[in-house]
Amino acid sequence: TISLDQEMQQAKKLYGEAKKLQEKILHSIKVKDSLPVDDIKQTTDAMVSSIFRNQDALSCMTRLRDKGSYLIEHSLNCSILITIFAKHIKLKDSIIEELALGAFLHDIGKVFIPDEILKNKGKLSEKETKIIKSHIALGLKILEDAPKISHIAISMVSEHHERIDGSGYPNKLKADEISKYGRMIAIVDSYDAMTAERVFKASMHPINAFKNLMAESPNAYDGKLVEQFIQCLGVYPVGTLVKLESGKLGLISKLNHSKPLQPFVRVFYNTRLNQSIPLSELDLSKNKFNDQIDCCIKPQEFNLNLLGFFKAAFTD
């Protein structure tokens, strides 16, 4: 393992390359070219390696969202999140690599869903809902023709919308009928969707997304897996923007597993002074800082250039 700052440049480069690869994949599918499986595996394996060196670096990257690039970023973020999740519950390295690949491809069928349905701001009609749900069958069809795609990846594509109580789709599977990996990707997929800023809905703070997952367990989600997922990301995941009781704003830079409500925060702005302050890192578990998290916030609440501050805090 290495420090966050040491890994961040590599993580930033990996994230950018993975986004370009997702764009390449979507184009290949549309023009009916073969899926570049070797390129995908090379990319997801590199992300797994980065997460094993320091998971917080790529975890940070998942918090920088572009609501115009949801489809590309969502699959990439799910790949990162499920790798962190699988590492936390100590699955075999070979399984983790398959999970990263499967998550990277889990929504691949959406490339054939019309944009006007994917970005519909209103209530979907019965016909539109049926079209949306067809993305699973479309994704499986794409993977049928791709070599070297494991049964784990296939199950993640087919099961990520199944729910424990049988209320999911496409096959209304229940409980143990859903593979462990299907139950894991369902949690990760829902969490990332809830915390994403999209054209038709506002993003949710991670802590509220966790509350939703807990509230819907064990009916929709595997309760034990939800608890483990929250434990691995922390109450305030790395990269989350928070306001401290002192009025300072900062980004969570490191978890504190023994005291999850007192992580490390890199502060850069003072809301009481309405101005930037020199970048510094606070360990909230240390009495000398005498400060605690007040709430999670969104950059638009204070008209902040979050990307600029993020770069200053983590990548410059």
Short mmCIF file of C-alpha atoms in Angstrom, two decimals:
data_model
loop_
_atom_site.label_atom_id
_atom_site.label_comp_id
_atom_site.label_asym_id
_atom_site.label_seq_id
_atom_site.Cartn_x
_atom_site.Cartn_y
_atom_site.Cartn_z
CA THR A 1 0.00 0.00 0.00
CA ILE A 2 1.06 3.59 -0.64
CA SER A 3 -0.27 6.99 0.37
CA LEU A 4 -3.25 8.67 -1.26
CA ASP A 5 -1.08 11.43 -2.69
CA GLN A 6 1.33 8.90 -4.23
CA GLU A 7 -1.49 6.98 -5.93
CA MET A 8 -3.67 9.90 -6.99
CA GLN A 9 -1.87 10.83 -10.23
CA GLN A 10 -2.00 7.22 -11.42
CA ALA A 11 -5.67 6.96 -10.43
CA LYS A 12 -6.52 10.17 -12.28
CA LYS A 13 -4.81 8.85 -15.43
CA LEU A 14 -6.53 5.46 -15.11
CA TYR A 15 -9.93 7.06 -14.68
CA GLY A 16 -9.46 9.20 -17.78
CA GLU A 17 -8.30 6.22 -19.86
CA ALA A 18 -11.22 4.10 -18.62
CA LYS A 19 -13.72 6.80 -19.66
CA LYS A 20 -12.20 6.85 -23.14
CA LEU A 21 -12.43 3.06 -23.28
CA GLN A 22 -16.12 3.16 -22.32
CA GLU A 23 -16.72 5.62 -25.16
CA LYS A 24 -14.85 3.29 -27.53
CA ILE A 25 -16.95 0.31 -26.37
CA LEU A 26 -20.23 2.15 -26.91
CA HIS A 27 -19.11 3.18 -30.40
CA SER A 28 -17.97 -0.37 -31.22
CA ILE A 29 -21.34 -1.79 -30.25
CA LYS A 30 -23.27 0.76 -32.29
CA VAL A 31 -21.27 -0.04 -35.45
CA LYS A 32 -21.42 -3.77 -34.63
CA ASP A 33 -17.69 -4.22 -34.10
CA SER A 34 -16.49 -6.90 -31.69
CA LEU A 35 -16.19 -6.01 -28.03
CA PRO A 36 -12.52 -5.19 -27.12
CA VAL A 37 -12.47 -7.67 -24.22
CA ASP A 38 -8.66 -7.69 -23.86
CA ASP A 39 -8.59 -3.88 -23.57
CA ILE A 40 -11.41 -3.94 -21.02
CA LYS A 41 -9.71 -6.60 -18.90
CA GLN A 42 -6.39 -4.74 -19.02
CA THR A 43 -8.12 -1.56 -17.81
CA THR A 44 -10.17 -3.19 -15.05
CA ASP A 45 -7.15 -5.18 -13.85
CA ALA A 46 -5.17 -1.90 -13.64
CA MET A 47 -7.97 -0.35 -11.57
CA VAL A 48 -7.98 -3.37 -9.24
CA SER A 49 -4.21 -2.95 -8.77
CA SER A 50 -4.66 0.76 -7.98
CA ILE A 51 -7.32 -0.04 -5.40
CA PHE A 52 -5.04 -2.56 -3.72
CA ARG A 53 -2.28 0.09 -3.55
CA ASN A 54 -4.65 2.72 -2.13
CA GLN A 55 -8.40 2.44 -2.63
CA ASP A 56 -9.06 6.05 -1.64
CA ALA A 57 -7.54 7.45 -4.85
CA LEU A 58 -10.02 5.91 -7.30
CA SER A 59 -12.77 6.26 -4.69
CA CYS A 60 -12.15 10.02 -4.86
CA MET A 61 -12.52 9.98 -8.63
CA THR A 62 -16.03 8.48 -8.35
CA ARG A 63 -17.15 11.60 -6.46
CA LEU A 64 -16.38 13.93 -9.40
CA ARG A 65 -19.48 13.64 -11.54
CA ASP A 66 -20.44 15.04 -14.94
CA LYS A 67 -24.20 14.65 -15.27
CA GLY A 68 -23.86 14.62 -19.06
CA SER A 69 -21.67 11.50 -18.91
CA TYR A 70 -23.79 9.35 -16.60
CA LEU A 71 -23.81 6.13 -18.63
CA ILE A 72 -20.01 6.12 -19.04
CA GLU A 73 -19.17 7.21 -15.49
CA HIS A 74 -21.79 5.00 -13.83
CA SER A 75 -20.36 1.74 -15.17
CA LEU A 76 -16.82 2.86 -14.40
CA ASN A 77 -17.75 3.92 -10.86
CA CYS A 78 -19.59 0.66 -10.23
CA SER A 79 -16.44 -1.20 -11.27
CA ILE A 80 -14.39 0.79 -8.75
CA LEU A 81 -16.94 0.49 -5.95
CA ILE A 82 -17.48 -3.25 -6.31
CA THR A 83 -13.70 -3.79 -6.26
CA ILE A 84 -13.43 -1.86 -2.97
CA PHE A 85 -16.42 -3.84 -1.67
CA ALA A 86 -15.00 -7.23 -2.71
CA LYS A 87 -11.58 -6.37 -1.26
CA HIS A 88 -13.24 -5.47 2.05
CA ILE A 89 -15.02 -8.83 2.33
CA LYS A 90 -11.79 -10.59 1.31
CA LEU A 91 -12.85 -12.33 -1.89
CA LYS A 92 -10.13 -14.01 -3.96
CA ASP A 93 -8.12 -11.74 -6.25
CA SER A 94 -9.25 -13.66 -9.33
CA ILE A 95 -12.92 -13.18 -8.32
CA ILE A 96 -12.34 -9.47 -7.68
CA GLU A 97 -10.95 -9.06 -11.20
CA GLU A 98 -14.05 -10.76 -12.65
CA LEU A 99 -16.33 -8.53 -10.57
CA ALA A 100 -14.52 -5.39 -11.79
CA LEU A 101 -14.97 -6.55 -15.38
CA GLY A 102 -18.63 -7.48 -14.88
CA ALA A 103 -19.48 -4.13 -13.27
CA PHE A 104 -17.70 -2.30 -16.09
CA LEU A 105 -20.08 -4.02 -18.53
CA HIS A 106 -23.26 -4.38 -16.44
CA ASP A 107 -25.23 -1.59 -18.20
CA ILE A 108 -23.81 -2.16 -21.66
CA GLY A 109 -27.27 -2.86 -23.14
CA LYS A 110 -28.31 0.75 -22.48
CA VAL A 111 -26.37 1.81 -25.56
CA PHE A 112 -29.43 0.70 -27.56
CA ILE A 113 -31.97 2.56 -25.41
CA PRO A 114 -33.02 5.88 -27.01
CA ASP A 115 -31.67 8.98 -25.25
CA GLU A 116 -35.12 10.52 -24.97
CA ILE A 117 -36.13 7.59 -22.73
CA LEU A 118 -32.88 7.44 -20.72
CA LYS A 119 -33.08 11.19 -20.03
CA ASN A 120 -36.84 11.47 -19.63
CA LYS A 121 -37.59 13.90 -16.80
CA GLY A 122 -41.19 12.78 -16.37
CA LYS A 123 -42.92 9.54 -15.47
CA LEU A 124 -42.18 6.77 -17.96
CA SER A 125 -45.08 5.16 -19.79
CA GLU A 126 -45.62 1.40 -19.59
CA LYS A 127 -44.07 1.03 -23.04
CA GLU A 128 -41.03 3.17 -22.12
CA THR A 129 -40.53 1.19 -18.90
CA LYS A 130 -40.54 -2.03 -20.92
CA ILE A 131 -37.93 -0.56 -23.29
CA ILE A 132 -35.71 0.48 -20.35
CA LYS A 133 -35.94 -2.99 -18.83
CA SER A 134 -34.88 -4.53 -22.15
CA HIS A 135 -31.32 -3.25 -21.58
CA ILE A 136 -30.55 -6.44 -19.68
CA ALA A 137 -31.50 -8.76 -22.54
CA LEU A 138 -29.66 -6.45 -24.96
CA GLY A 139 -26.55 -6.52 -22.76
CA LEU A 140 -26.59 -10.30 -22.53
CA LYS A 141 -26.95 -10.52 -26.31
CA ILE A 142 -23.82 -8.38 -26.75
CA LEU A 143 -21.83 -10.55 -24.34
CA GLU A 144 -22.98 -13.79 -26.00
CA ASP A 145 -20.79 -12.90 -28.96
CA ALA A 146 -17.81 -11.82 -26.84
CA PRO A 147 -15.05 -14.31 -26.00
CA LYS A 148 -13.58 -14.71 -22.51
CA ILE A 149 -16.53 -13.25 -20.59
CA SER A 150 -16.95 -15.30 -17.40
CA HIS A 151 -20.19 -16.60 -15.88
CA ILE A 152 -19.63 -14.11 -13.02
CA ALA A 153 -19.75 -11.14 -15.41
CA ILE A 154 -22.79 -12.61 -17.16
CA SER A 155 -24.63 -13.06 -13.85
CA MET A 156 -23.92 -9.44 -12.90
CA VAL A 157 -25.43 -8.20 -16.16
CA SER A 158 -28.48 -10.43 -15.81
CA GLU A 159 -29.09 -9.91 -12.05
CA HIS A 160 -28.27 -6.30 -11.18
CA HIS A 161 -31.97 -5.35 -11.09
CA GLU A 162 -33.17 -8.48 -9.27
CA ARG A 163 -34.33 -7.94 -5.68
CA ILE A 164 -34.39 -10.25 -2.64
CA ASP A 165 -38.20 -10.21 -2.36
CA GLY A 166 -38.73 -11.05 -6.04
CA SER A 167 -39.84 -7.53 -6.99
CA GLY A 168 -36.96 -7.01 -9.43
CA TYR A 169 -36.52 -7.85 -13.10
CA PRO A 170 -36.16 -9.50 -15.59
CA ASN A 171 -36.75 -12.88 -13.93
CA LYS A 172 -38.22 -11.91 -10.52
CA LEU A 173 -35.58 -14.02 -8.77
CA LYS A 174 -35.78 -14.27 -4.97
CA ALA A 175 -33.21 -14.53 -2.16
CA ASP A 176 -30.67 -17.28 -2.85
CA GLU A 177 -31.86 -17.57 -6.46
CA ILE A 178 -29.77 -14.43 -6.93
CA SER A 179 -26.01 -15.06 -6.87
CA LYS A 180 -23.88 -13.33 -4.25
CA TYR A 181 -22.31 -11.28 -7.05
CA GLY A 182 -25.75 -10.31 -8.35
CA ARG A 183 -26.70 -9.11 -4.86
CA MET A 184 -23.45 -7.14 -4.60
CA ILE A 185 -23.84 -5.35 -7.94
CA ALA A 186 -27.48 -4.52 -7.09
CA ILE A 187 -26.28 -2.59 -4.03
CA VAL A 188 -23.41 -0.87 -5.85
CA ASP A 189 -25.56 -0.02 -8.89
CA SER A 190 -28.30 1.53 -6.73
CA TYR A 191 -25.86 3.47 -4.54
CA ASP A 192 -24.01 5.02 -7.47
CA ALA A 193 -27.29 5.89 -9.22
CA MET A 194 -28.60 7.60 -6.07
CA THR A 195 -25.43 9.65 -5.56
CA ALA A 196 -25.16 10.75 -9.20
CA GLU A 197 -26.31 14.15 -10.49
CA ARG A 198 -28.44 13.35 -13.53
CA VAL A 199 -30.38 15.42 -16.04
CA PHE A 200 -33.70 14.35 -14.52
CA LYS A 201 -32.85 14.18 -10.81
CA ALA A 202 -30.58 15.73 -8.21
CA SER A 203 -27.86 13.70 -6.53
CA MET A 204 -28.22 12.35 -3.01
CA HIS A 205 -25.56 12.63 -0.30
CA PRO A 206 -23.84 9.28 0.37
CA ILE A 207 -25.17 9.12 3.93
CA ASN A 208 -28.75 9.44 2.63
CA ALA A 209 -28.11 6.79 -0.02
CA PHE A 210 -26.87 4.48 2.76
CA LYS A 211 -30.07 5.17 4.73
CA ASN A 212 -32.16 4.24 1.67
CA LEU A 213 -30.26 0.98 1.19
CA MET A 214 -30.72 0.13 4.86
CA ALA A 215 -34.42 1.00 4.75
CA GLU A 216 -34.95 -1.28 1.76
CA SER A 217 -33.10 -4.20 3.38
CA PRO A 218 -33.74 -7.06 3.70
CA ASN A 219 -36.70 -6.81 1.28
CA ALA A 220 -34.87 -5.44 -1.76
CA TYR A 221 -31.20 -5.84 -0.79
CA ASP A 222 -29.14 -8.34 1.19
CA GLY A 223 -28.97 -6.67 4.62
CA LYS A 224 -25.62 -8.15 5.65
CA LEU A 225 -24.00 -7.12 2.36
CA VAL A 226 -25.43 -3.59 2.69
CA GLU A 227 -23.82 -3.28 6.14
CA GLN A 228 -20.49 -4.50 4.77
CA PHE A 229 -20.72 -2.07 1.84
CA ILE A 230 -21.28 0.88 4.18
CA GLN A 231 -18.39 -0.27 6.38
CA CYS A 232 -15.97 -0.38 3.45
CA LEU A 233 -16.87 3.09 2.13
CA GLY A 234 -17.26 4.72 5.53
CA VAL A 235 -20.11 6.92 6.76
CA TYR A 236 -18.46 9.77 4.84
CA PRO A 237 -16.76 8.24 1.76
CA VAL A 238 -13.42 9.68 0.63
CA GLY A 239 -14.00 12.66 -1.68
CA THR A 240 -17.26 13.71 0.02
CA LEU A 241 -17.68 17.47 0.45
CA VAL A 242 -18.51 18.43 4.04
CA LYS A 243 -19.02 21.51 6.19
CA LEU A 244 -17.46 21.47 9.64
CA GLU A 245 -18.97 23.04 12.77
CA SER A 246 -16.31 25.78 12.49
CA GLY A 247 -17.74 26.79 9.10
CA LYS A 248 -14.81 25.37 7.15
CA LEU A 249 -15.46 23.35 4.01
CA GLY A 250 -13.35 20.38 3.02
CA LEU A 251 -13.14 17.02 1.30
CA ILE A 252 -12.90 13.74 3.19
CA SER A 253 -9.35 12.55 2.53
CA LYS A 254 -9.02 9.45 4.70
CA LEU A 255 -11.36 7.19 6.68
CA ASN A 256 -11.01 6.53 10.39
CA HIS A 257 -12.24 2.97 10.82
CA SER A 258 -12.10 3.06 14.63
CA LYS A 259 -13.97 6.40 14.75
CA PRO A 260 -16.01 6.56 11.48
CA LEU A 261 -17.61 9.92 12.35
CA GLN A 262 -14.17 11.53 12.74
CA PRO A 263 -12.30 11.05 9.45
CA PHE A 264 -9.48 13.16 7.96
CA VAL A 265 -10.64 16.27 6.10
CA ARG A 266 -8.68 18.54 3.73
CA VAL A 267 -10.15 22.00 4.27
CA PHE A 268 -9.87 24.80 1.72
CA TYR A 269 -12.70 27.30 2.34
CA ASN A 270 -14.21 29.24 5.24
CA THR A 271 -17.93 29.95 4.90
CA ARG A 272 -17.88 32.51 7.71
CA LEU A 273 -15.24 34.56 5.88
CA ASN A 274 -16.59 33.64 2.42
CA GLN A 275 -13.09 33.04 1.14
CA SER A 276 -10.53 30.36 0.39
CA ILE A 277 -8.09 29.40 3.14
CA PRO A 278 -4.68 27.65 2.89
CA LEU A 279 -5.15 23.94 2.22
CA SER A 280 -4.61 21.84 5.34
CA GLU A 281 -5.57 18.38 6.56
CA LEU A 282 -7.40 17.88 9.86
CA ASP A 283 -7.62 14.61 11.76
CA LEU A 284 -10.99 15.13 13.45
CA SER A 285 -10.23 12.45 16.04
CA LYS A 286 -7.49 14.67 17.52
CA ASN A 287 -8.63 17.00 20.28
CA LYS A 288 -6.31 19.79 19.14
CA PHE A 289 -8.52 20.51 16.10
CA ASN A 290 -11.71 20.76 18.20
CA ASP A 291 -13.90 20.50 15.11
CA GLN A 292 -16.46 17.99 13.81
CA ILE A 293 -18.56 17.40 10.69
CA ASP A 294 -21.75 19.43 10.64
CA CYS A 295 -23.22 18.14 7.35
CA CYS A 296 -22.55 17.02 3.80
CA ILE A 297 -23.03 19.74 1.19
CA LYS A 298 -23.16 20.26 -2.56
CA PRO A 299 -20.75 22.70 -4.26
CA GLN A 300 -23.60 24.78 -5.72
CA GLU A 301 -24.75 25.66 -2.19
CA PHE A 302 -21.68 27.89 -1.87
CA ASN A 303 -21.06 28.52 -5.58
CA LEU A 304 -17.82 26.53 -5.41
CA ASN A 305 -15.60 25.31 -8.22
CA LEU A 306 -15.34 21.85 -6.70
CA LEU A 307 -13.19 20.53 -9.54
CA GLY A 308 -10.64 23.27 -8.93
CA PHE A 309 -10.54 22.62 -5.20
CA PHE A 310 -10.42 18.89 -5.77
CA LYS A 311 -7.38 19.24 -8.00
CA ALA A 312 -5.68 21.47 -5.44
CA ALA A 313 -6.48 19.06 -2.59
CA PHE A 314 -5.63 15.77 -4.27
CA THR A 315 -3.92 15.95 -7.63
CA ASP A 316 -1.71 19.06 -7.90
#
